[in-house]
Each structure stands twice: as C-alpha cells, then as structure tokens.
Coordinates of C-alpha atoms and ligand atoms in Angstrom, one line a residue:
M1 CA 110.2 118.0 92.0
S2 CA 113.0 120.4 91.0
K3 CA 114.1 120.0 87.5
E4 CA 116.9 122.6 87.9
S5 CA 119.7 120.1 87.7
K6 CA 121.4 119.5 84.4
S7 CA 119.7 117.0 82.2
Y8 CA 121.6 114.0 80.8
K9 CA 118.8 113.2 78.5
N10 CA 121.0 112.0 75.6
S11 CA 122.9 109.6 77.8
P12 CA 121.2 109.3 81.1
K13 CA 123.5 108.4 83.9
K14 CA 122.5 105.2 85.7
F15 CA 122.5 104.6 89.4
Y16 CA 122.5 101.5 91.5
I17 CA 121.4 101.5 95.2
K18 CA 122.4 99.0 97.8
T19 CA 120.3 99.4 101.0
F20 CA 121.3 98.4 104.5
G21 CA 119.1 98.8 107.6
C22 CA 115.5 99.1 108.4
Q23 CA 112.3 99.8 106.4
M24 CA 112.9 103.5 106.9
N25 CA 116.1 103.2 104.9
K26 CA 114.3 101.1 102.3
N27 CA 111.7 103.8 102.0
D28 CA 114.5 106.5 101.8
S29 CA 116.0 104.5 98.9
S30 CA 112.7 104.9 97.1
I31 CA 112.7 108.6 97.9
I32 CA 116.3 108.9 96.5
T33 CA 115.2 107.0 93.4
D34 CA 112.3 109.3 92.8
I35 CA 114.4 112.4 93.2
L36 CA 117.1 111.1 90.8
E37 CA 114.5 109.8 88.2
S38 CA 112.8 113.2 88.3
N39 CA 116.2 114.6 87.2
E40 CA 116.8 112.3 84.3
Y41 CA 118.9 109.8 86.1
K42 CA 117.9 106.1 85.6
R43 CA 117.9 103.3 88.1
T44 CA 119.6 100.0 87.2
E45 CA 119.5 96.8 89.1
D46 CA 123.0 95.8 87.8
P47 CA 126.0 97.7 89.2
C48 CA 128.0 96.7 86.1
Y49 CA 125.9 99.1 84.1
A50 CA 125.8 101.9 86.7
D51 CA 127.7 105.2 86.7
I52 CA 126.8 105.9 90.3
Y53 CA 126.9 103.4 93.1
I54 CA 124.8 104.5 96.1
V55 CA 125.3 102.7 99.5
N56 CA 122.4 103.6 101.9
T57 CA 123.8 102.7 105.3
C58 CA 122.7 101.8 108.9
S59 CA 124.4 102.6 112.2
V60 CA 122.1 100.8 114.7
R61 CA 124.7 98.2 115.8
E62 CA 128.4 97.8 115.2
H63 CA 127.7 94.8 113.0
A64 CA 125.5 96.9 110.7
E65 CA 128.3 99.4 110.3
Q66 CA 130.9 96.7 109.7
R67 CA 128.8 95.3 106.9
A68 CA 128.3 98.7 105.3
L69 CA 132.0 99.5 105.6
G70 CA 133.0 96.2 104.2
H71 CA 130.7 96.8 101.2
I72 CA 132.1 100.3 100.6
A73 CA 135.7 98.9 100.8
S74 CA 134.8 96.3 98.1
L75 CA 133.8 99.1 95.7
K76 CA 137.3 100.3 95.2
K77 CA 137.7 98.1 92.1
W78 CA 134.3 99.1 90.8
S79 CA 135.2 102.8 91.1
D80 CA 138.4 102.4 89.2
K81 CA 136.6 102.8 85.9
E82 CA 136.6 106.4 84.8
E83 CA 133.5 108.6 85.3
R84 CA 132.1 106.4 88.1
V85 CA 130.9 107.9 91.3
V86 CA 130.4 106.3 94.7
A87 CA 127.9 107.9 97.1
V88 CA 127.5 106.9 100.8
V89 CA 124.3 108.0 102.3
G90 CA 122.0 107.3 105.3
C91 CA 122.6 106.8 109.0
M92 CA 126.2 105.7 109.0
A93 CA 127.1 108.5 106.5
Q94 CA 125.6 110.9 109.0
R95 CA 127.6 109.5 111.9
L96 CA 131.0 108.8 110.2
A97 CA 131.1 111.3 107.3
N98 CA 134.7 112.3 108.2
E99 CA 136.1 108.9 108.7
I100 CA 134.5 107.6 105.5
T101 CA 136.0 110.4 103.4
K102 CA 139.4 110.0 105.0
Q103 CA 139.5 106.2 104.6
Y104 CA 137.9 105.8 101.2
A105 CA 139.4 108.3 98.7
F106 CA 137.1 106.9 96.0
V107 CA 133.9 108.0 97.8
N108 CA 132.8 111.3 96.1
L109 CA 129.5 112.0 97.8
V110 CA 128.5 111.6 101.5
L111 CA 124.9 112.6 102.5
G112 CA 123.0 112.3 105.7
P113 CA 119.3 111.3 105.8
D114 CA 118.1 114.9 105.6
S115 CA 120.2 115.8 102.5
Y116 CA 118.6 113.8 99.7
R117 CA 116.7 116.6 98.0
K118 CA 119.9 117.9 96.4
I119 CA 121.4 114.6 95.4
A120 CA 120.8 115.1 91.7
E121 CA 122.3 118.6 91.8
Y122 CA 125.3 117.3 93.7
L123 CA 125.9 114.4 91.3
D124 CA 125.7 116.9 88.4
Q125 CA 128.4 118.9 90.1
I126 CA 130.6 115.9 90.7
F127 CA 130.4 114.7 87.1
D128 CA 131.1 118.3 85.9
T129 CA 134.0 119.3 88.2
K130 CA 135.1 116.0 89.9
T131 CA 134.5 117.7 93.2
R132 CA 133.8 115.9 96.4
I133 CA 130.6 116.8 98.4
I134 CA 129.8 116.0 102.1
E135 CA 126.5 117.2 103.7
T136 CA 125.2 116.0 107.0
K137 CA 123.0 118.8 108.3
L138 CA 119.9 117.5 110.2
G139 CA 116.7 119.6 110.2
N140 CA 112.9 119.3 109.6
E141 CA 113.0 117.4 106.3
V142 CA 110.1 115.0 105.9
Y143 CA 110.2 114.7 102.1
G144 CA 106.5 115.3 102.4
D145 CA 105.8 116.1 98.7
I146 CA 107.9 113.2 97.3
F147 CA 105.7 110.3 96.2
P148 CA 108.0 107.5 94.9
K149 CA 106.9 105.3 92.1
R150 CA 105.5 102.0 93.5
T151 CA 105.3 98.7 91.7
G152 CA 104.7 96.0 94.3
I153 CA 101.7 94.7 96.2
T154 CA 103.1 95.7 99.6
D155 CA 104.9 98.9 100.4
F156 CA 105.7 101.6 103.0
V157 CA 104.8 105.2 103.6
S158 CA 106.7 107.3 106.1
I159 CA 104.5 109.3 108.4
M160 CA 107.2 110.7 110.6
R161 CA 111.0 110.9 110.8
G162 CA 113.5 111.1 113.6
C163 CA 113.1 110.3 117.3
D164 CA 113.2 112.2 120.6
N165 CA 113.1 109.2 122.9
F166 CA 116.8 108.8 123.5
C167 CA 116.8 105.3 124.7
T168 CA 120.3 105.2 126.2
Y169 CA 121.6 102.5 123.9
C170 CA 120.3 103.9 120.6
I171 CA 122.0 105.9 117.9
V172 CA 118.9 106.7 115.9
P173 CA 118.1 110.1 117.6
Y174 CA 121.6 111.2 116.7
V175 CA 121.7 110.1 113.1
R176 CA 118.0 110.9 112.2
G177 CA 117.5 114.0 114.2
R178 CA 114.4 115.3 116.0
A179 CA 111.0 113.7 115.7
R180 CA 108.7 115.4 113.2
S181 CA 105.4 114.4 111.5
R182 CA 104.4 114.6 107.9
S183 CA 101.1 116.3 107.1
V184 CA 97.9 114.3 106.9
D185 CA 97.3 115.7 103.4
E186 CA 100.7 114.6 102.1
I187 CA 100.3 111.1 103.7
M188 CA 96.8 110.7 102.2
S189 CA 97.9 111.9 98.8
E190 CA 100.8 109.6 98.6
M191 CA 98.7 106.7 99.8
Q192 CA 96.1 107.4 97.2
S193 CA 98.7 107.4 94.5
M194 CA 100.1 104.1 95.8
V195 CA 96.6 102.6 95.7
R196 CA 96.2 103.8 92.1
S197 CA 99.5 102.1 91.3
G198 CA 98.1 98.8 92.6
V199 CA 99.6 98.6 96.1
K200 CA 97.3 96.6 98.3
D201 CA 99.1 96.5 101.6
I202 CA 100.7 99.6 103.1
T203 CA 102.8 99.9 106.3
L204 CA 102.8 103.3 108.0
L205 CA 106.4 103.9 109.2
G206 CA 107.9 105.8 112.1
Q207 CA 110.5 105.1 114.9
N208 CA 107.5 105.6 117.3
V209 CA 104.3 106.0 115.3
N210 CA 102.3 106.5 118.5
E211 CA 103.9 109.9 118.7
Y212 CA 102.5 111.0 115.3
S213 CA 101.0 114.4 115.6
H214 CA 100.1 116.9 112.9
G215 CA 97.6 119.7 113.5
N216 CA 94.8 118.1 115.5
T217 CA 95.5 114.6 114.2
D218 CA 97.1 112.0 116.4
F219 CA 98.1 108.5 115.4
A220 CA 94.7 106.9 116.1
G221 CA 93.0 109.6 114.1
L222 CA 95.3 109.1 111.2
L223 CA 94.8 105.3 111.3
N224 CA 91.0 105.7 111.3
M225 CA 91.1 108.3 108.5
V226 CA 93.4 106.1 106.3
A227 CA 91.4 102.9 106.9
Q228 CA 88.1 104.6 106.2
N229 CA 89.0 106.5 103.1
L230 CA 91.4 104.4 101.1
E231 CA 90.7 101.4 98.9
L232 CA 93.3 99.3 100.6
V233 CA 93.2 95.6 101.4
R234 CA 95.5 95.9 104.4
L235 CA 97.1 98.5 106.6
R236 CA 99.9 98.0 109.1
F237 CA 102.1 100.2 111.2
L238 CA 105.6 100.1 112.7
T239 CA 106.9 100.7 115.4
S240 CA 104.8 101.1 118.5
H241 CA 106.4 102.2 121.7
P242 CA 105.0 100.5 124.8
K243 CA 105.0 103.7 126.7
D244 CA 102.8 105.4 124.1
L245 CA 100.4 102.9 122.5
D246 CA 97.0 104.1 123.6
D247 CA 93.5 102.6 123.8
A248 CA 92.3 104.8 120.9
T249 CA 94.9 103.0 118.7
I250 CA 93.9 99.6 119.9
K251 CA 90.2 100.5 119.2
A252 CA 91.1 101.7 115.7
V253 CA 92.7 98.3 115.0
R254 CA 89.7 96.5 116.5
N255 CA 87.1 98.6 114.5
N256 CA 88.7 98.6 111.1
D257 CA 88.9 95.3 109.2
K258 CA 91.6 96.6 107.0
I259 CA 94.1 97.2 109.8
C260 CA 96.1 94.1 110.5
R261 CA 95.8 92.6 113.9
W262 CA 99.5 92.9 114.6
F263 CA 101.4 95.0 117.1
H264 CA 105.2 95.2 117.0
L265 CA 106.0 96.2 120.6
P266 CA 109.7 96.2 121.4
L267 CA 110.1 95.1 125.0
Q268 CA 113.9 95.4 125.0
S269 CA 114.2 93.9 128.5
G270 CA 111.9 92.2 131.0
C271 CA 113.7 93.7 134.1
D272 CA 112.6 97.0 135.6
R273 CA 116.1 98.1 136.6
I274 CA 117.4 97.6 133.1
L275 CA 114.4 99.2 131.5
Q276 CA 115.1 102.3 133.6
L277 CA 118.7 102.3 132.7
M278 CA 117.6 102.1 129.0
N279 CA 115.3 105.1 129.5
R280 CA 112.3 103.1 128.2
K281 CA 109.8 104.8 130.6
Y282 CA 107.6 101.7 131.2
T283 CA 107.9 98.8 133.7
K284 CA 107.5 95.1 133.2
N285 CA 104.0 95.4 134.7
D286 CA 103.0 98.3 132.3
F287 CA 104.0 96.0 129.4
Q288 CA 102.1 93.0 130.8
E289 CA 99.0 95.1 131.2
L290 CA 99.3 96.6 127.7
V291 CA 99.5 93.2 126.1
Q292 CA 96.5 92.1 128.2
R293 CA 94.5 95.1 127.0
I294 CA 95.4 94.3 123.4
R295 CA 94.4 90.7 123.8
Q296 CA 91.1 91.5 125.6
N297 CA 90.1 93.9 122.9
I298 CA 91.4 91.8 119.9
P299 CA 91.7 88.1 120.9
D300 CA 93.4 87.1 117.6
A301 CA 96.0 89.9 117.8
T302 CA 99.6 88.9 117.3
V303 CA 102.4 90.6 119.2
T304 CA 106.0 90.7 118.1
T305 CA 109.0 92.3 119.8
D306 CA 112.6 93.4 119.9
I307 CA 114.9 92.3 122.8
I308 CA 118.4 93.5 123.7
V309 CA 120.5 91.0 125.8
G310 CA 123.7 91.9 127.6
F311 CA 122.9 95.5 128.3
P312 CA 125.7 96.9 130.7
T313 CA 125.3 95.6 134.3
E314 CA 122.6 93.1 133.3
T315 CA 122.9 90.1 135.8
E316 CA 122.0 86.5 135.0
E317 CA 118.9 86.9 137.2
E318 CA 117.8 90.0 135.2
F319 CA 118.4 88.2 131.9
Q320 CA 116.2 85.4 133.3
E321 CA 113.5 87.9 133.9
T322 CA 113.5 88.8 130.2
V323 CA 113.4 85.1 129.3
G324 CA 110.5 84.7 131.7
M325 CA 108.6 87.6 130.0
M326 CA 109.2 86.0 126.6
T327 CA 107.6 82.7 127.7
E328 CA 104.9 84.4 129.7
I329 CA 103.8 86.7 126.8
G330 CA 104.5 84.2 124.1
F331 CA 105.6 86.6 121.4
D332 CA 104.6 85.5 117.9
N333 CA 108.1 86.6 116.7
A334 CA 111.0 88.4 118.3
Y335 CA 114.1 90.1 116.9
L336 CA 116.8 89.3 119.3
Y337 CA 119.9 91.5 119.5
R338 CA 123.1 91.5 121.6
Y339 CA 123.8 94.9 123.1
S340 CA 126.2 96.9 120.8
P341 CA 127.9 100.0 122.3
R342 CA 127.3 103.1 120.2
Q343 CA 129.7 106.0 120.7
G344 CA 127.8 109.2 121.6
T345 CA 124.9 107.4 123.4
K346 CA 124.5 107.5 127.2
A347 CA 125.0 103.7 127.6
F348 CA 128.4 104.0 125.9
E349 CA 129.8 105.4 129.1
Y350 CA 128.7 102.2 131.0
E351 CA 131.1 99.3 131.3
S352 CA 130.2 96.5 128.9
L353 CA 129.7 92.9 130.0
P354 CA 132.3 90.4 128.9
E355 CA 131.8 89.3 125.3
H356 CA 131.3 85.6 126.1
V357 CA 128.5 86.4 128.6
I358 CA 126.6 88.5 125.9
K359 CA 127.1 85.8 123.3
D360 CA 125.9 83.1 125.6
R361 CA 122.8 85.0 126.6
L362 CA 121.9 85.6 123.0
K363 CA 122.3 82.0 122.1
R364 CA 120.1 80.9 125.0
I365 CA 117.3 83.4 124.3
I366 CA 117.3 82.5 120.6
N367 CA 116.7 78.9 121.6
V368 CA 113.8 79.9 123.9
Q369 CA 112.2 82.0 121.1
N370 CA 112.6 79.3 118.5
K371 CA 110.6 76.9 120.7
I372 CA 107.9 79.5 121.1
V373 CA 107.7 80.2 117.4
I374 CA 107.5 76.5 116.5
S375 CA 104.8 75.8 119.1
K376 CA 102.8 78.9 117.9
A377 CA 103.2 77.6 114.3
R378 CA 101.9 74.2 115.3
Q379 CA 98.9 75.8 117.0
M380 CA 98.0 77.1 113.5
I381 CA 97.4 73.6 112.1
G382 CA 93.8 73.1 111.3
Q383 CA 93.0 76.9 111.6
T384 CA 91.7 79.0 108.7
Y385 CA 93.2 82.4 107.8
E386 CA 92.6 85.2 105.4
V387 CA 95.9 85.6 103.5
L388 CA 97.3 88.0 100.9
F389 CA 99.7 86.4 98.5
E390 CA 102.9 88.4 98.3
S391 CA 105.8 86.7 96.5
P392 CA 107.0 83.5 94.9
A393 CA 108.7 81.0 97.1
L394 CA 111.0 78.0 96.3
N395 CA 109.6 75.1 94.3
N396 CA 106.7 76.9 92.6
A397 CA 105.2 77.8 95.9
T398 CA 103.9 81.2 97.0
R399 CA 104.4 83.1 100.2
A400 CA 101.3 84.7 101.7
K401 CA 100.7 86.7 104.9
T402 CA 97.9 86.4 107.5
R403 CA 96.3 89.5 109.0
G404 CA 98.5 88.8 112.0
N405 CA 101.6 89.2 109.8
K406 CA 102.5 85.5 109.8
N407 CA 104.0 84.0 106.7
V408 CA 102.4 80.8 105.3
I409 CA 103.4 78.9 102.2
V410 CA 100.9 77.6 99.7
E411 CA 102.4 75.0 97.3
K412 CA 101.0 76.5 94.1
E413 CA 101.9 79.4 91.9
I414 CA 99.6 82.2 92.8
A415 CA 99.7 85.8 91.6
P416 CA 100.8 88.4 94.2
G417 CA 97.8 90.4 95.3
V418 CA 95.3 87.6 95.4
L419 CA 93.4 87.4 98.7
S420 CA 92.1 84.0 99.8
K421 CA 91.1 81.9 102.8
V422 CA 93.4 79.1 103.6
I423 CA 93.7 76.3 106.1
V424 CA 97.0 75.4 107.6
K425 CA 97.8 71.7 107.1
E426 CA 101.3 71.2 108.5
V427 CA 104.4 72.9 109.8
R428 CA 107.8 72.4 108.1
G429 CA 110.7 73.7 110.3
R430 CA 108.9 76.8 111.5
T431 CA 106.9 77.5 108.4
P432 CA 103.1 76.8 108.2
I433 CA 102.1 75.1 104.9
A434 CA 98.5 75.9 103.9
E435 CA 95.9 75.0 101.3
I436 CA 93.4 77.3 99.7
I437 CA 89.8 77.0 100.7
K438 CA 88.3 79.9 98.9
Y439 CA 89.4 82.8 96.7
F440 CA 88.2 86.3 97.5
R441 CA 89.6 88.0 94.5
Y442 CA 91.4 86.6 91.5
Ligands
LIG501 N1 112.2 102.8 117.0 C1 112.1 101.4 117.1 C2 113.3 100.7 116.5 C3 114.7 101.2 116.6 S1 116.0 100.2 116.1 C4 111.9 101.2 118.6 O1 111.9 102.0 119.4 O2 111.8 100.0 118.9 C5 115.4 98.6 116.1 C6 115.9 97.8 117.3 O3 117.3 97.7 117.3 C7 115.5 98.3 118.6 O4 114.2 98.0 119.0 C8 116.5 97.6 119.5 O5 116.0 96.4 120.0 C9 117.7 97.4 118.6 N2 118.8 98.2 119.0 C10 118.9 99.6 118.9 N3 120.1 100.0 119.3 C11 120.8 98.9 119.7 C12 122.1 98.7 120.2 N4 122.9 99.7 120.5 N5 122.5 97.4 120.5 C13 121.7 96.4 120.2 N6 120.4 96.5 119.7 C14 120.0 97.8 119.4
LIG502 FE1 115.9 104.3 119.3 FE2 114.3 104.4 121.4 FE3 113.9 106.1 119.4 FE4 113.4 103.5 119.1 S1 112.4 104.9 120.5 S2 114.5 104.8 117.7 S3 115.0 102.5 120.3 S4 115.7 106.0 120.7
LIG503 FE1 117.1 102.4 110.4 FE2 119.6 101.7 110.9 FE3 119.1 104.2 110.5 S1 117.8 100.9 111.9 S2 117.0 104.5 111.2 S3 118.8 102.5 109.1 S4 120.4 103.4 112.0

C-alpha cells in the first residue's frame, strides 16, 4: 500500500463510512478503510468525532438513490463545522457525479468505484488546499493486492468486478464497468489472511461469479481450490447467473463439505417473452431444468432468487407466470423488487406500466412468497441442522445459519463462531427456533 500521502500521525484524521447497496459495496467500504488506515487515517464508528464523512452509494433502483441523496442532503449541518470533508463514492457517485457536485456545495470529493486507490492522497490535498476533486474513470481495477483487516466470523472476498451482461433494466454494467477477474494468487492470499484473522465463513463475491476466469482457472476450479486448501468452516458464493451456472460448479458444491448447499439464482421473471426483453439469455424451461439438476445432485440444496415485477409491457398473465414459477420451484427466499427505470439502460426507452399496477403486483407477489417461506420454515420443525453461530439476537438469544443459508434462533447466549448441531422446535412468525443437540467446537 502506498505510503506516499502525507502523514497526519500527530493528529490522525478520522473518517466515518455510511454504506448503501449490496455486499460488493460493503466489501468496497472495507477496501476504502484499508487504504485510508494504511495512510494514517483512522476509522470511527461515530460521525460526531469524524473529520471525513464518506457515503458509499448504490444506484440499482431509484429508491436506493433517493435514500443516498436524502442522506447526503442531511449532512449539510454536519459539514458546517470547519475542516470537515464530505466524500460521496460508489455507484451513484459514478452515475451522478455532476449533479451531486452541483446540488451539494459541501461535497468535496466524488469518487467512482474504480478510483479508491488515491482516496488518501485526494483527502490530503483537500485538507491542504480546500480543493474539490471528482474522479469517475472506469478501468481494470480489481484492488487485487488490498487485503482489508477482518474482525468478524463471516466476511466477503471479491473475486471479480464489473459486469458485461447488460440485462436491459440494469445500471450495474454502466457504473461498475467491464467484467474482470482477480488473480487466483491474490484471492488465495487474501483468504489465507482472513482465515488467520479468525474468519470462519467466507462468501466469494461477483455480479456473476460463474463468469470468473483467470489464466486457466474457471469458477468451479476456484471453488475446488479454495475449499480444498483453506482451513475454513464454510464457503459461499454470490451471485450465480442461471445462464452460466454449470455442472462442474454443482459438482464442486456436492463434493466439498465446506461449501454451503445454497444457490442464489435470480429468476427475474417466469415468462419467456419478458426474459428475452430483459436480455437474460435463458428460458423458463432452462431455469426449471437447472433447479432440477441442482436438486438431483444435492437434495438438501436451498435455492433463493431475485424477481422484478412490472417490467415494461408485462401483462397480468405474464405476471401470473412468474407467480406460478415461484410456487412451482418453492424458493427458500426471494428478494422481490418493483421495476425501476434507470436512465441509460435499454429498458428506459420502453414505456413503463402504470404505478398502481406495479405496486399491486409487488404486494401480491410478496404475499405469495411469505406463505412459501412460512411453510418452508414449518417443514424445518423436527429436523436437525449443522449451524454456525453468527451474532447476538434480541432477548439474550443468538442467530445462527444453516448450511442452506437459513437463519435459526437459539435462545441462549452463544459465542459467534461456535459450530453445533441443532433441532428446530418451533416457528415464530417466519423464524425457526432451535435447540442445541451437540457442540462441534466450543
Ligand atoms: N448481478 C446480480 C445482482 C444485480 S443487482 C444478478 O445478476 O442477479 C440485484 C438485483 O436487483 C437484481 O437481481 C435485480 O432483481 C434487481 N434489479 C436490478 N436492476 C433493477 C431495476 N432497474 N429495477 C428493479 N430491480 C432491479
Ligand atoms: Fe445487472 Fe444482469 Fe449484470 Fe446482474 S448480470 S449485474 S442483473 S447486468
Ligand atoms: Fe451494488 Fe448497488 Fe452498485 S447493488 S453494484 S451498490 S448499484
């Protein structure tokens, strides 16, 4: 890590980071933290003590941008104190750099997702000369050599950045740039250092991990290598694209105990015409066959998904096809979104459906999925699971995760990182409550 930037050793400047968006963005906030801490800046969890307020933003839906913009607007008062700097970074910074600088005079630094390497240098300059810096170039950056400090039981490692799929609704390829993979050596080294720091459960991250490719290593190769060589308890990956998830990856999950039996497979729509308009490059039938292949190979696999309702021109019958797929497949969990037009994407040119139609479909599909989740949770009663305890829950209970990525609650205080066998006794709301049968490590 470059130490070129000016040291504030005597009075280190403190920064606070507020992160919006997906796990990629969370991981990027860890990267930013590492870069700043290597340059004598110090992270604080309380903005009152901070000299720098960093907002790491998301652009995926209009709502995400509204939340980030609202947060930035609320920092006007915070920034009034002299010598305070507001930085807006991430996907919305990339998309709306000009608008942000025009609208919020108190924002001193705007950086896109590929511009974090110089963040300490830029902050030094801003403190020295009160200048304003905007940088939104996209390139081949993968931050391969940056290994953020880790303190938790579960954490992420980015294996690739960007996306070339250009689903017609999606802003990600425009704000994150072209798909590129990080080297196997860098991924392995970072993961080894995470394991040494006590991380037990690592999720490999990419917009479409199935497209990972570095030298001769593809995603299945990487999964096998990591699972076989690292002292991990659990390994997961996000996100799989239904057009690319191959048999070698399914086999890697089946053959390695450490890899969680969980596939996050965004369906987006259950109707072939809409899937084609979305540029997803698979059909309803392809998706059904894929889930069948997963379940044949790994009977206890869980499958979760993302769905967009109200895509332009979607008819009631086509929406019903999606609902039909949800009940037929029985997703263990689903993130359900209303279509949000994103300027610059292909679908932005299509005429949107009326607001009330989109809202109504979202409400109805949420009801359908809630019923599925509750019924799946009830099916867990009486079953045993291996769980890893992750974090405290309300009333002295502890939240743990099954290998299928399901949350269960155990009504006891248990240290994070403990692995045990539990039996599910009841379901409250949609949450399974379990009791411990046997500890594996304590
Ligand atoms: N790379 C992943 C995730 C991308 S963003 C993938 O391909 O699945 C996460 C989810 O946000 C997507 O799966 C999609 O369901 C949703 N999403 C993306 N753009 C959207 C938009 N314009 N409106 C509504 N939902 C959107
Ligand atoms: Fe967006 Fe599609 Fe890429 Fe996912 S695969 S990030 S939905 S363009
Ligand atoms: Fe993630 Fe949002 Fe960017 S979903 S990749 S932070 S647009």
